[in-house]
PDB file of C-alpha atoms in Angstrom:
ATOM      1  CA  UNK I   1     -27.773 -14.666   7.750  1.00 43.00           C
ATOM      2  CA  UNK I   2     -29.347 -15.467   4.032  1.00 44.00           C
ATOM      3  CA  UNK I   3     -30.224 -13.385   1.054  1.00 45.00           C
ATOM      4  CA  UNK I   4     -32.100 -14.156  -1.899  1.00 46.00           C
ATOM      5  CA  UNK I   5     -29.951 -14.419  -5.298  1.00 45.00           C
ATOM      6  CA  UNK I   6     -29.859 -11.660  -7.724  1.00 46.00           C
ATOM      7  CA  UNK I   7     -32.048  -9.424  -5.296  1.00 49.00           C
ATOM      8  CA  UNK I   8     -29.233  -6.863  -4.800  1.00 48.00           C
ATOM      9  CA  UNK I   9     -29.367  -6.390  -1.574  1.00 52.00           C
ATOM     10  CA  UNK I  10     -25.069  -6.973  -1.024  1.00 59.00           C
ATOM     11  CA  UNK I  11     -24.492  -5.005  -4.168  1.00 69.00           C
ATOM     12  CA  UNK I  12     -22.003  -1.724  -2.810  1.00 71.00           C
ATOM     13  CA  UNK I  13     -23.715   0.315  -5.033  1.00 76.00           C
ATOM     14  CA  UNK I  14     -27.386   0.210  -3.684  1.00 85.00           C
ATOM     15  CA  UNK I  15     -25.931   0.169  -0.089  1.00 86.00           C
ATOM     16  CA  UNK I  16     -24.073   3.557  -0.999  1.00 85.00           C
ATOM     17  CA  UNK I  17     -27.353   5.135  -2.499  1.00 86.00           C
ATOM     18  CA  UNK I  18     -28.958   3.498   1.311  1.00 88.00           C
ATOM     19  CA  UNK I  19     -26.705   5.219   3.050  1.00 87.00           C
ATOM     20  CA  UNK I  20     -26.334   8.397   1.124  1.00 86.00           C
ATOM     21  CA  UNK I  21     -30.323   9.047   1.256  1.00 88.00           C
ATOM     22  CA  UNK I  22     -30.341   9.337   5.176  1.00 91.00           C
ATOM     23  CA  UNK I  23     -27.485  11.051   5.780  1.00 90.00           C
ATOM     24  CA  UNK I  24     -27.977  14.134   8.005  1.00 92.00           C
ATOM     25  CA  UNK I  25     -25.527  16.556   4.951  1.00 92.00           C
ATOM     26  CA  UNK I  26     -26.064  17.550   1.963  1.00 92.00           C
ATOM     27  CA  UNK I  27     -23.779  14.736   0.410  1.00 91.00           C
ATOM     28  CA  UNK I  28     -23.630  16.122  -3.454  1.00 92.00           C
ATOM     29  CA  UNK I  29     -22.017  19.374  -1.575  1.00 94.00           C
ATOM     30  CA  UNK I  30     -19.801  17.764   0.371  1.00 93.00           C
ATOM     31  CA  UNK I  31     -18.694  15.619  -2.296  1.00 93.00           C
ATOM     32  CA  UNK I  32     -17.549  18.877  -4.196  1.00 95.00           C
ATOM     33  CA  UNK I  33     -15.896  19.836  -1.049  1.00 96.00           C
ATOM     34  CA  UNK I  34     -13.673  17.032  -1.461  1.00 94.00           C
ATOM     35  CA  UNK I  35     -13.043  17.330  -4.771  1.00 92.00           C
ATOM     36  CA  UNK I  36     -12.416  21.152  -4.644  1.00 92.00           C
ATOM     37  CA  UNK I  37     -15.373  22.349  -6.335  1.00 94.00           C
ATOM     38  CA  UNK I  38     -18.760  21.323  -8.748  1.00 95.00           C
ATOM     39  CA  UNK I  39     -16.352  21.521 -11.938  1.00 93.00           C
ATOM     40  CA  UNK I  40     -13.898  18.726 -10.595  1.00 93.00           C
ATOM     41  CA  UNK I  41     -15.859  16.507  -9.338  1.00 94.00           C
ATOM     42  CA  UNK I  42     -18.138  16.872 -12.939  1.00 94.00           C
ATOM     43  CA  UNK I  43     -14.606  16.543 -14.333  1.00 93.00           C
ATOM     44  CA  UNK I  44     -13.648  13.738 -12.690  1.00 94.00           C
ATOM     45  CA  UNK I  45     -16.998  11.839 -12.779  1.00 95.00           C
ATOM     46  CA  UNK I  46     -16.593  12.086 -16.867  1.00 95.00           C
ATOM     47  CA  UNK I  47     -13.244  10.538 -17.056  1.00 95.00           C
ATOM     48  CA  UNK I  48     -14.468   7.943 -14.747  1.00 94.00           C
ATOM     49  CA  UNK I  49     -17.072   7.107 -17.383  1.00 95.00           C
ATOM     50  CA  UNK I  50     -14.853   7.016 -19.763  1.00 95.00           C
ATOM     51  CA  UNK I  51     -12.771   4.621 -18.173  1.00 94.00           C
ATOM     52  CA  UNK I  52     -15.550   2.762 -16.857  1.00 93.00           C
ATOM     53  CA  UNK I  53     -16.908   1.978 -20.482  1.00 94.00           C
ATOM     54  CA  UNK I  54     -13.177   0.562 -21.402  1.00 94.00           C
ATOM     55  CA  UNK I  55     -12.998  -3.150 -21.224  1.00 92.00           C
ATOM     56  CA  UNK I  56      -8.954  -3.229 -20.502  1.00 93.00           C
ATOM     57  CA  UNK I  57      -9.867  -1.405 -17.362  1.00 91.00           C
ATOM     58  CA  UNK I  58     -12.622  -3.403 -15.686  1.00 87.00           C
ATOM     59  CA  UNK I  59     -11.082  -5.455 -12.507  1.00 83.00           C
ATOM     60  CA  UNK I  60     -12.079  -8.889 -11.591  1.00 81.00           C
ATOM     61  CA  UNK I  61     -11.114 -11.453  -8.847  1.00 78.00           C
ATOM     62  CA  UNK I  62      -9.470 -12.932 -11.900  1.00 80.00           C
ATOM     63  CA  UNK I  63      -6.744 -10.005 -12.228  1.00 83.00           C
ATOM     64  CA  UNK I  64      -5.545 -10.909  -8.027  1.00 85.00           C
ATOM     65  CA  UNK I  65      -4.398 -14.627  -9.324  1.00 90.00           C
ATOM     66  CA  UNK I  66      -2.359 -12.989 -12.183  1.00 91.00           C
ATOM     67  CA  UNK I  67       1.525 -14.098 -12.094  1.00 93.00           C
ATOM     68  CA  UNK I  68       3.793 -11.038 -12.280  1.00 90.00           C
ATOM     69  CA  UNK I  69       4.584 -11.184 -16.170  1.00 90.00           C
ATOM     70  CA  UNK I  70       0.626 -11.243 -16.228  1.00 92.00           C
ATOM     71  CA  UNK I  71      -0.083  -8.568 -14.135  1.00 90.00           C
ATOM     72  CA  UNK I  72       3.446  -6.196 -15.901  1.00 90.00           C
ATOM     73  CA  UNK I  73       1.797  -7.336 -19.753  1.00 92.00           C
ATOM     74  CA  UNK I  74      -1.634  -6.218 -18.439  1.00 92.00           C
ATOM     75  CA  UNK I  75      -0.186  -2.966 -17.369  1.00 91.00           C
ATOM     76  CA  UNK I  76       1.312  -2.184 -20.187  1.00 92.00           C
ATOM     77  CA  UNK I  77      -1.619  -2.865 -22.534  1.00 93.00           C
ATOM     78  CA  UNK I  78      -3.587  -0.449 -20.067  1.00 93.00           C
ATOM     79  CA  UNK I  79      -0.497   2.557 -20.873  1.00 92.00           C
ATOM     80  CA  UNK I  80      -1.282   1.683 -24.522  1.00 92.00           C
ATOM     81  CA  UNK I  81      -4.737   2.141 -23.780  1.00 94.00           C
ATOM     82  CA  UNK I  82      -4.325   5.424 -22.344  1.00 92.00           C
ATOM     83  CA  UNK I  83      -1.910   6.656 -24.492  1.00 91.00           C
ATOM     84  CA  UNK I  84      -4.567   6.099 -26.893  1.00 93.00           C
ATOM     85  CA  UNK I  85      -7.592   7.826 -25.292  1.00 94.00           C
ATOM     86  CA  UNK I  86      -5.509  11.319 -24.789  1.00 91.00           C
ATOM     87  CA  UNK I  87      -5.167  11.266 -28.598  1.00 91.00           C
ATOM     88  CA  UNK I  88      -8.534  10.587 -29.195  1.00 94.00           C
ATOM     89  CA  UNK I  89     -10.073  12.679 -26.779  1.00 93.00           C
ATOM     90  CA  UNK I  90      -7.507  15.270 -27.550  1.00 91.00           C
ATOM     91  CA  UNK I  91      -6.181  15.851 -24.084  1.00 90.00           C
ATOM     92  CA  UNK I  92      -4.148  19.135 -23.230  1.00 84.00           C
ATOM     93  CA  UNK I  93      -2.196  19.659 -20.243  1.00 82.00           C
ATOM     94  CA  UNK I  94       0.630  17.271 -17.949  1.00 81.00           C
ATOM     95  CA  UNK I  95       0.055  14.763 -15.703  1.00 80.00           C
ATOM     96  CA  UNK I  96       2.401  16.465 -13.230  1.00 70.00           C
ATOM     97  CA  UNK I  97       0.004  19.261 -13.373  1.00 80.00           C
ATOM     98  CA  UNK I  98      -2.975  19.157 -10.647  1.00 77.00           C
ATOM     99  CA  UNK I  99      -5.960  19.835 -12.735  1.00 79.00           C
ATOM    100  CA  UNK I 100      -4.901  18.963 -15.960  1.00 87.00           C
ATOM    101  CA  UNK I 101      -7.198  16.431 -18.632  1.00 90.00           C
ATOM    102  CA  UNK I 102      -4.351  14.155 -18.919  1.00 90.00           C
ATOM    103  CA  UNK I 103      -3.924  13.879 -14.628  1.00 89.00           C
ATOM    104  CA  UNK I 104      -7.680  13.565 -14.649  1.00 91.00           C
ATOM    105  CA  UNK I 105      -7.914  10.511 -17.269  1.00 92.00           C
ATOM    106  CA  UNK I 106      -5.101   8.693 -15.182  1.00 91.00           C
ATOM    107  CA  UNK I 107      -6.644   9.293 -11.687  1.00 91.00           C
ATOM    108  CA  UNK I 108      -9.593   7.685 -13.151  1.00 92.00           C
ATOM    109  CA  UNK I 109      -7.448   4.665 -13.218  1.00 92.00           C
ATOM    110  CA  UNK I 110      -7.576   3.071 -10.239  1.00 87.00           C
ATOM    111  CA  UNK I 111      -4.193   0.365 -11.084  1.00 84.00           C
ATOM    112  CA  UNK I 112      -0.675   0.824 -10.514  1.00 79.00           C
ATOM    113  CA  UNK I 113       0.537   0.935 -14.134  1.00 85.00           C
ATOM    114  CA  UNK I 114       4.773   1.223 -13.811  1.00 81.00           C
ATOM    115  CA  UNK I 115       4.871   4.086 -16.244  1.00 87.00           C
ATOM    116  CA  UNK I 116       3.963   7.073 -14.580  1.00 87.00           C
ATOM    117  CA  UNK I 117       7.045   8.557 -13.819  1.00 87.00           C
ATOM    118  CA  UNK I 118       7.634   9.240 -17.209  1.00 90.00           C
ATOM    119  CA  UNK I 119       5.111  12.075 -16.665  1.00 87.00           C
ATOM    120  CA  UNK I 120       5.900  12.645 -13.391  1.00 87.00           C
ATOM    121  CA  UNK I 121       9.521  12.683 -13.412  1.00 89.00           C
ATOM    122  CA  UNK I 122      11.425  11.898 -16.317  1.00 92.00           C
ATOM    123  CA  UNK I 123       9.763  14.497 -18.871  1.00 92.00           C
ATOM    124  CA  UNK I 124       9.441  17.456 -16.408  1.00 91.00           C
ATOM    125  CA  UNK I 125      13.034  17.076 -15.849  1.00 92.00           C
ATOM    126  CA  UNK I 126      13.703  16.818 -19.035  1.00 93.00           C
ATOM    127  CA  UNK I 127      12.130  20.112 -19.674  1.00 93.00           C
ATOM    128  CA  UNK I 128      13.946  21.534 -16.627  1.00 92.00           C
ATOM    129  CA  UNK I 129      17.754  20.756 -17.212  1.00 90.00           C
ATOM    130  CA  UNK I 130      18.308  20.237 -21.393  1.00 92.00           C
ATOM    131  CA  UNK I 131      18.882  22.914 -23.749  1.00 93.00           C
ATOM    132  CA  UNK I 132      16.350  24.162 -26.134  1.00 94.00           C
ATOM    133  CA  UNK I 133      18.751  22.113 -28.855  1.00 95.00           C
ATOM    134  CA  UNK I 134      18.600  18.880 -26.700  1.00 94.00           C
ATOM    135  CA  UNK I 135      14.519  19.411 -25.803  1.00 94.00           C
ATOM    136  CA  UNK I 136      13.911  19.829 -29.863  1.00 96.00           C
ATOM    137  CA  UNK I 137      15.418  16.329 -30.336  1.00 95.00           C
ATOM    138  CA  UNK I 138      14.267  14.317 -27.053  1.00 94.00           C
ATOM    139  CA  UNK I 139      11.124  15.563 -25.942  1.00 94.00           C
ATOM    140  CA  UNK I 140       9.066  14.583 -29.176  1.00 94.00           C
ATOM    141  CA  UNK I 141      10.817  11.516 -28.663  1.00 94.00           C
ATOM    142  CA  UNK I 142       9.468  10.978 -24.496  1.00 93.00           C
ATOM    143  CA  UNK I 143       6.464  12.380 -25.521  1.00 90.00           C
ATOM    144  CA  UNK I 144       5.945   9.815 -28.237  1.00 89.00           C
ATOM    145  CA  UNK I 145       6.571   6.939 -25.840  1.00 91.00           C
ATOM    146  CA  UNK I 146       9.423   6.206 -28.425  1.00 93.00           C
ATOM    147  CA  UNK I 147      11.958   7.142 -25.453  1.00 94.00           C
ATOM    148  CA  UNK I 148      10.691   5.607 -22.190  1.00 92.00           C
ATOM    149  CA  UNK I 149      12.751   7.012 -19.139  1.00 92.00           C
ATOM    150  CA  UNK I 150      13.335   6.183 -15.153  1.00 90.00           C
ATOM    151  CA  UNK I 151      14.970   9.267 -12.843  1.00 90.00           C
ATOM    152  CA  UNK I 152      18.361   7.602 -11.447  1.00 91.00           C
ATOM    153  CA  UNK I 153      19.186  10.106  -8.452  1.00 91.00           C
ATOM    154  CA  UNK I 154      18.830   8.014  -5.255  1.00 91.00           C
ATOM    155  CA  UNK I 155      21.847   5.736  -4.449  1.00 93.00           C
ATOM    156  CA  UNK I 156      22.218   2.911  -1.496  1.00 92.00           C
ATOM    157  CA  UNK I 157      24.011   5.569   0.444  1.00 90.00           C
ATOM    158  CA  UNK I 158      22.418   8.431  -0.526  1.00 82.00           C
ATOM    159  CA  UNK I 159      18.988   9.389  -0.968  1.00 77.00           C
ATOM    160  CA  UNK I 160      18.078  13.160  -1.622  1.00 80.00           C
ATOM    161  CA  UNK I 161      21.632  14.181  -0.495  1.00 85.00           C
ATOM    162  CA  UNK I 162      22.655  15.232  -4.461  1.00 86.00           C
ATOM    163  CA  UNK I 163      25.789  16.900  -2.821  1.00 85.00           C
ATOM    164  CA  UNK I 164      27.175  13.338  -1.467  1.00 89.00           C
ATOM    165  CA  UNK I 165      26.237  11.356  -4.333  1.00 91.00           C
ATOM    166  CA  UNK I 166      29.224   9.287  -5.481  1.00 93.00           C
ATOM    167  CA  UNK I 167      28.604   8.168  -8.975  1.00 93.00           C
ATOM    168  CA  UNK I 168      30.835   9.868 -11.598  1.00 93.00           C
ATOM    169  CA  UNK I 169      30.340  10.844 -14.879  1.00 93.00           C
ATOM    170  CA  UNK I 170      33.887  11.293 -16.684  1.00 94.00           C
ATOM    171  CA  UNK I 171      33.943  13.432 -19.938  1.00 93.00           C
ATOM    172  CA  UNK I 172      35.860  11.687 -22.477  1.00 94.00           C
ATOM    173  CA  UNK I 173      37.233  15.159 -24.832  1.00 93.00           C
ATOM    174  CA  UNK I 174      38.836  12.209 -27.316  1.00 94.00           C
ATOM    175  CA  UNK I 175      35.635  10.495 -28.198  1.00 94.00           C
ATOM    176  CA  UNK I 176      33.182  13.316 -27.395  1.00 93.00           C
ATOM    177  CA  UNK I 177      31.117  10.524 -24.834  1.00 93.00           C
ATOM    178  CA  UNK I 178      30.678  10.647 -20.939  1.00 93.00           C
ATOM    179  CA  UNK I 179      31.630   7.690 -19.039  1.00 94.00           C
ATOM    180  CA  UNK I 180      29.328   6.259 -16.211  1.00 93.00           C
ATOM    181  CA  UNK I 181      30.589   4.751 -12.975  1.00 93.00           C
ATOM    182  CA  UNK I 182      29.782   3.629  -9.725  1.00 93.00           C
ATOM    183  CA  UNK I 183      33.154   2.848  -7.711  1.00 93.00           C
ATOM    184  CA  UNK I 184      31.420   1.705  -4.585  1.00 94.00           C
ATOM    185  CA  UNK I 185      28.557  -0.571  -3.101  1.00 94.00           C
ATOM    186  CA  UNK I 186      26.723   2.432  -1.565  1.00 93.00           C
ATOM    187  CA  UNK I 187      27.039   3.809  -5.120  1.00 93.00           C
ATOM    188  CA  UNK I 188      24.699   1.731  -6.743  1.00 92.00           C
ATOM    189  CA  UNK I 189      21.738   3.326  -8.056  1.00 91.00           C
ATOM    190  CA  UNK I 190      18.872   2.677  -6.115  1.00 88.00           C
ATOM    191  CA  UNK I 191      15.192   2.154  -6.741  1.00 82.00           C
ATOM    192  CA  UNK I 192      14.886   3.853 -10.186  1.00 83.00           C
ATOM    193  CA  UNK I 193      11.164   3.202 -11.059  1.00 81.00           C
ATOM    194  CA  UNK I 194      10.569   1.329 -14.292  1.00 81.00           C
ATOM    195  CA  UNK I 195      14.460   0.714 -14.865  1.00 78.00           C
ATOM    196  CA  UNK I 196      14.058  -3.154 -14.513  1.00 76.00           C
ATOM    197  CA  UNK I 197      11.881  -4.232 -17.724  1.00 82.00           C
ATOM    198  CA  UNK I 198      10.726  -1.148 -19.286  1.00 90.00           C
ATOM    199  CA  UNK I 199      12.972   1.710 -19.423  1.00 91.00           C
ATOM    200  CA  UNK I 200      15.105   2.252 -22.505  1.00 92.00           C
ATOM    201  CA  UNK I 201      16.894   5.804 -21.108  1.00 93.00           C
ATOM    202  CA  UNK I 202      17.585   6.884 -17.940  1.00 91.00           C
ATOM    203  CA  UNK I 203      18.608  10.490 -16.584  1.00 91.00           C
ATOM    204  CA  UNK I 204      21.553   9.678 -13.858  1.00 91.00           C
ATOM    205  CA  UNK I 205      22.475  11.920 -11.557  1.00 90.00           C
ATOM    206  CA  UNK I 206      26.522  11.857 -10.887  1.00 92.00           C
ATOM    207  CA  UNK I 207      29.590  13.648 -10.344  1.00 91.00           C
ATOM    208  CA  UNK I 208      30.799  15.436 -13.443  1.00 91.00           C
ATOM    209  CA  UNK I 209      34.770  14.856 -13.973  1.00 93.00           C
ATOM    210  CA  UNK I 210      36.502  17.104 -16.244  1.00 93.00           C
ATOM    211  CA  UNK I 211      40.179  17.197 -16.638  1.00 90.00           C
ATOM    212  CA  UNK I 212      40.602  15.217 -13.535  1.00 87.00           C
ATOM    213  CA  UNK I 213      38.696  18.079 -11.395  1.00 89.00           C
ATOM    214  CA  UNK I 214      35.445  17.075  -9.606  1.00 88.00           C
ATOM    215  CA  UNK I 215      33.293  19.591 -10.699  1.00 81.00           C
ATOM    216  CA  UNK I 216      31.079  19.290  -7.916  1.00 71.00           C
ATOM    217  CA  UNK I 217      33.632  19.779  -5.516  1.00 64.00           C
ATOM    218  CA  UNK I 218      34.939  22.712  -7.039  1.00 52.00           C
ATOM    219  CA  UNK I 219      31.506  24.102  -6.786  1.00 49.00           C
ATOM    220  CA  UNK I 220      31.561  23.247  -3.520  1.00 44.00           C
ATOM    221  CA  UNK I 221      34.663  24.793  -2.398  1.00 41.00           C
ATOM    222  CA  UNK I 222      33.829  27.799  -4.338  1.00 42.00           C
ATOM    223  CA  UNK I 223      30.604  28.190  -2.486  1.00 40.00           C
ATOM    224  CA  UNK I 224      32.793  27.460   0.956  1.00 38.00           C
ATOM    225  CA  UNK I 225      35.002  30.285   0.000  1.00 41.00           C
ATOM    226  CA  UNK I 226      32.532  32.443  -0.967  1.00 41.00           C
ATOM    227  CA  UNK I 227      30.644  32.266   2.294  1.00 43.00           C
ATOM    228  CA  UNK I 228      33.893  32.415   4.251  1.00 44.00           C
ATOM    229  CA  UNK I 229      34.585  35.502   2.500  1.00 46.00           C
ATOM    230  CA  UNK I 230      30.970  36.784   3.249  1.00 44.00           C
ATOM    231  CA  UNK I 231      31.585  35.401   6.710  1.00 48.00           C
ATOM    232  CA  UNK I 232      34.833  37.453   6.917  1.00 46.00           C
ATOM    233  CA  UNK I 233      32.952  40.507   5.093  1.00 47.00           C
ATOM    234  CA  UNK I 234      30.448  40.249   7.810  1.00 46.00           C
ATOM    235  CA  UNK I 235      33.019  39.849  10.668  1.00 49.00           C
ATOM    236  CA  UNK I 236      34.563  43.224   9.305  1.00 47.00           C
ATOM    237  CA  UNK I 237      31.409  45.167   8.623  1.00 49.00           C
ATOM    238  CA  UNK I 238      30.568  43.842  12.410  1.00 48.00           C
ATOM    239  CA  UNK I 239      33.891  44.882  14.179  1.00 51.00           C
ATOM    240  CA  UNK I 240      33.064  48.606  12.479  1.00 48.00           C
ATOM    241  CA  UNK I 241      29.428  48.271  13.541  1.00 50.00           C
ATOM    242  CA  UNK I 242      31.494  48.066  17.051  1.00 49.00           C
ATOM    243  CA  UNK I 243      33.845  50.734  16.114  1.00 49.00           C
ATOM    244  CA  UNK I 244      31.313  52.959  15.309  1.00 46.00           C
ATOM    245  CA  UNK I 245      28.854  51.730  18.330  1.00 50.00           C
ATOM    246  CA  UNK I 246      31.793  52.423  20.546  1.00 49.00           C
ATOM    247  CA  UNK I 247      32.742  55.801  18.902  1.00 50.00           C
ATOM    248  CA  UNK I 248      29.262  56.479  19.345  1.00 46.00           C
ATOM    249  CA  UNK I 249      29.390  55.674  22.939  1.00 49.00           C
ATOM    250  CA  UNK I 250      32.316  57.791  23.347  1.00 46.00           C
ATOM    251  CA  UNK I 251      30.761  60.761  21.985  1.00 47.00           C
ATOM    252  CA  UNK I 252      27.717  59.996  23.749  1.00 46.00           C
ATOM    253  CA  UNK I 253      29.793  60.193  26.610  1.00 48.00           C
ATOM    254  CA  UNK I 254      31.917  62.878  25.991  1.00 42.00           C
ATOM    255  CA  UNK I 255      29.049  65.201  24.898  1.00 40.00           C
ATOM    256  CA  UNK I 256      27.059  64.070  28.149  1.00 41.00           C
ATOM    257  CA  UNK I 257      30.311  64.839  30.328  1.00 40.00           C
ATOM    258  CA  UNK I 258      30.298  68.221  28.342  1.00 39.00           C
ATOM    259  CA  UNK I 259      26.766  68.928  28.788  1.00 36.00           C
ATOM    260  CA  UNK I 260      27.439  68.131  32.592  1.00 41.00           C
ATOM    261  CA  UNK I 261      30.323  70.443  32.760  1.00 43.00           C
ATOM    262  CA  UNK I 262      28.286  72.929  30.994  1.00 37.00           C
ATOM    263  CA  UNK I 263      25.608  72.419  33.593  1.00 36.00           C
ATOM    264  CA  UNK I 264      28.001  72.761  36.089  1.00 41.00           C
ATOM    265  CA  UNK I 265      29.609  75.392  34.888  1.00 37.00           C
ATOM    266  CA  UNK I 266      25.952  77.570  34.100  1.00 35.00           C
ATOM    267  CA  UNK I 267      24.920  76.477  37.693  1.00 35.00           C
ATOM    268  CA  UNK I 268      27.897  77.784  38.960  1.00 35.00           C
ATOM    269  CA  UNK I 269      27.652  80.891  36.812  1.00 35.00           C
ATOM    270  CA  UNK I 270      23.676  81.807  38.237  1.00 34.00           C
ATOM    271  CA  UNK I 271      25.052  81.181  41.904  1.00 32.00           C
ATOM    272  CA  UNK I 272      27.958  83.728  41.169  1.00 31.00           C
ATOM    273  CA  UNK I 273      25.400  85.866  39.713  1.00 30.00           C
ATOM    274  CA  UNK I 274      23.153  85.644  42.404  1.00 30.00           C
ATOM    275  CA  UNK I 275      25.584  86.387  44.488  1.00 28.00           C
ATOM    276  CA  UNK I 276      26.764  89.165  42.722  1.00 31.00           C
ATOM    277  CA  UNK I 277      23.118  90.358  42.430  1.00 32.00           C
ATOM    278  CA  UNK I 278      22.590  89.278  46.421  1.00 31.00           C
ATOM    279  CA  UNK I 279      25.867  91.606  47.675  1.00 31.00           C
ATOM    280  CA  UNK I 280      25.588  94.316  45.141  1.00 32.00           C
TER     281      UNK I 280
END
């Protein structure tokens, strides 16, 4: 099958509009159906324009022959480039954050880029587990790009298991610093995005030492003994629930028994008093 040069008739976008013209919905409505409504797909269609105009983002066949330094440098210059257009455009909101500008602009970018979890992961934990005195002086610094971090949780042995992680952090009281190890093979941090070439800081999940005393453990055991005690608390309060049920039972029977004998005993009473009546 031949086609005529230039006439347009392969191009994806006229085929789309083909298509689109005799379909049998209304294809603008289901189009915000998919996007969750008229003001995200209009949001969504303007940060695609915006990234459409962009020269850094514009894909060729070119960018698939790309060695690997090629394609990680040509990433990075894209992060600049964003980085760039939040400022400019003056972007509110985190990319964590369905619905925000800043998720918006990077959806619009259809590339794996290698930095994302620094919004995804690394600054929302941040926020999560520091201090308001350690967020004044490392936040500004993430948020700045100056500080560039990975998530280090997930080990060779363990993957969202926290509680069997076996990296240790040791506190160090003579030098005021915490000491990182990994004393085994299935220890080894495992697949923390962005470590290899472009993170400067890290947040590592471990085992806090202190003392000698695994702090974890001790949590642990304190939590064990605290739900044995419950478990015992509950073994109590049910052996009373039984006390009572059977006390309960026993007056139950005892008061039936009387109310029997009472029967009885007014039954017996009418026929004497019948009789009585009967011979008198």
């Amino acid at each position: 099958m031949s086609h005529q040069a230039g006439s347009g008739i392969d191009s994806p976008g006229v085929q789309l509009v083909a298509e689109r013209a005799v379909a049998s919905f209304p294809v603008r409505e289901l189009t915000y159906f998919l996007d969750g409504g008229p003001e995200e797909t209009r949001m969504r269609e303007r940060f695609e324009a915006i990234i459409e105009a962009e020269p850094i983002f514009r894909r060729s066949c070119a960018d698939y022959s790309l060695s690997r330094p090629e394609r990680y440098r040509l990433a990075m210059r894209k992060q600049l480039r964003l980085c760039e257009l939040i400022k400019e455009l003056q972007l509110t909101g985190e990319y964590a954050t369905a619905g925000s500008d800043v998720r918006a602009l990077r959806l619009a970018v259809h590339d794996d880029i290698g930095t994302d979890l620094q919004l995804l992961m690394f600054i929302p934990n941040l926020k999560a587990t520091f201090s308001d005195e350690q967020l004044a002086h490392w936040l500004p610094r993430a948020e700045a790009w100056e500080v560039l971090g990975c998530y280090a949780q997930t080990e060779l042995g363990h993957g969202s298991n926290v509680r069997a992680l076996e990296t240790t952090a040791t506190y160090l009281p003579d030098s005021d610093e915490i000491e990182i190890h990994s004393p085994t093979l299935a220890s080894t941090k495992w697949w923390p995005g962005a470590l290899g070439r472009t993170a400067n800081h890290a947040i590592v999940f471990a085992r806090l030492l202190v003392a000698g005393r695994d702090l974890v453990r001790l949590s642990l055991s304190l939590s064990l003994s605290l739900s044995l005690s419950l478990s015992l608390s509950l073994s109590l309060s049910l052996s009373l629930s039984l006390s009572l049920s059977l006390s309960l039972s026993l007056s139950l029977s005892l008061t039936l028994t009387l109310t029997l004998n009472l029967t009885r005993a007014f039954t017996t009473s009418s026929c004497r008093c019948a009789t009585w009546r009967r011979t008198g």
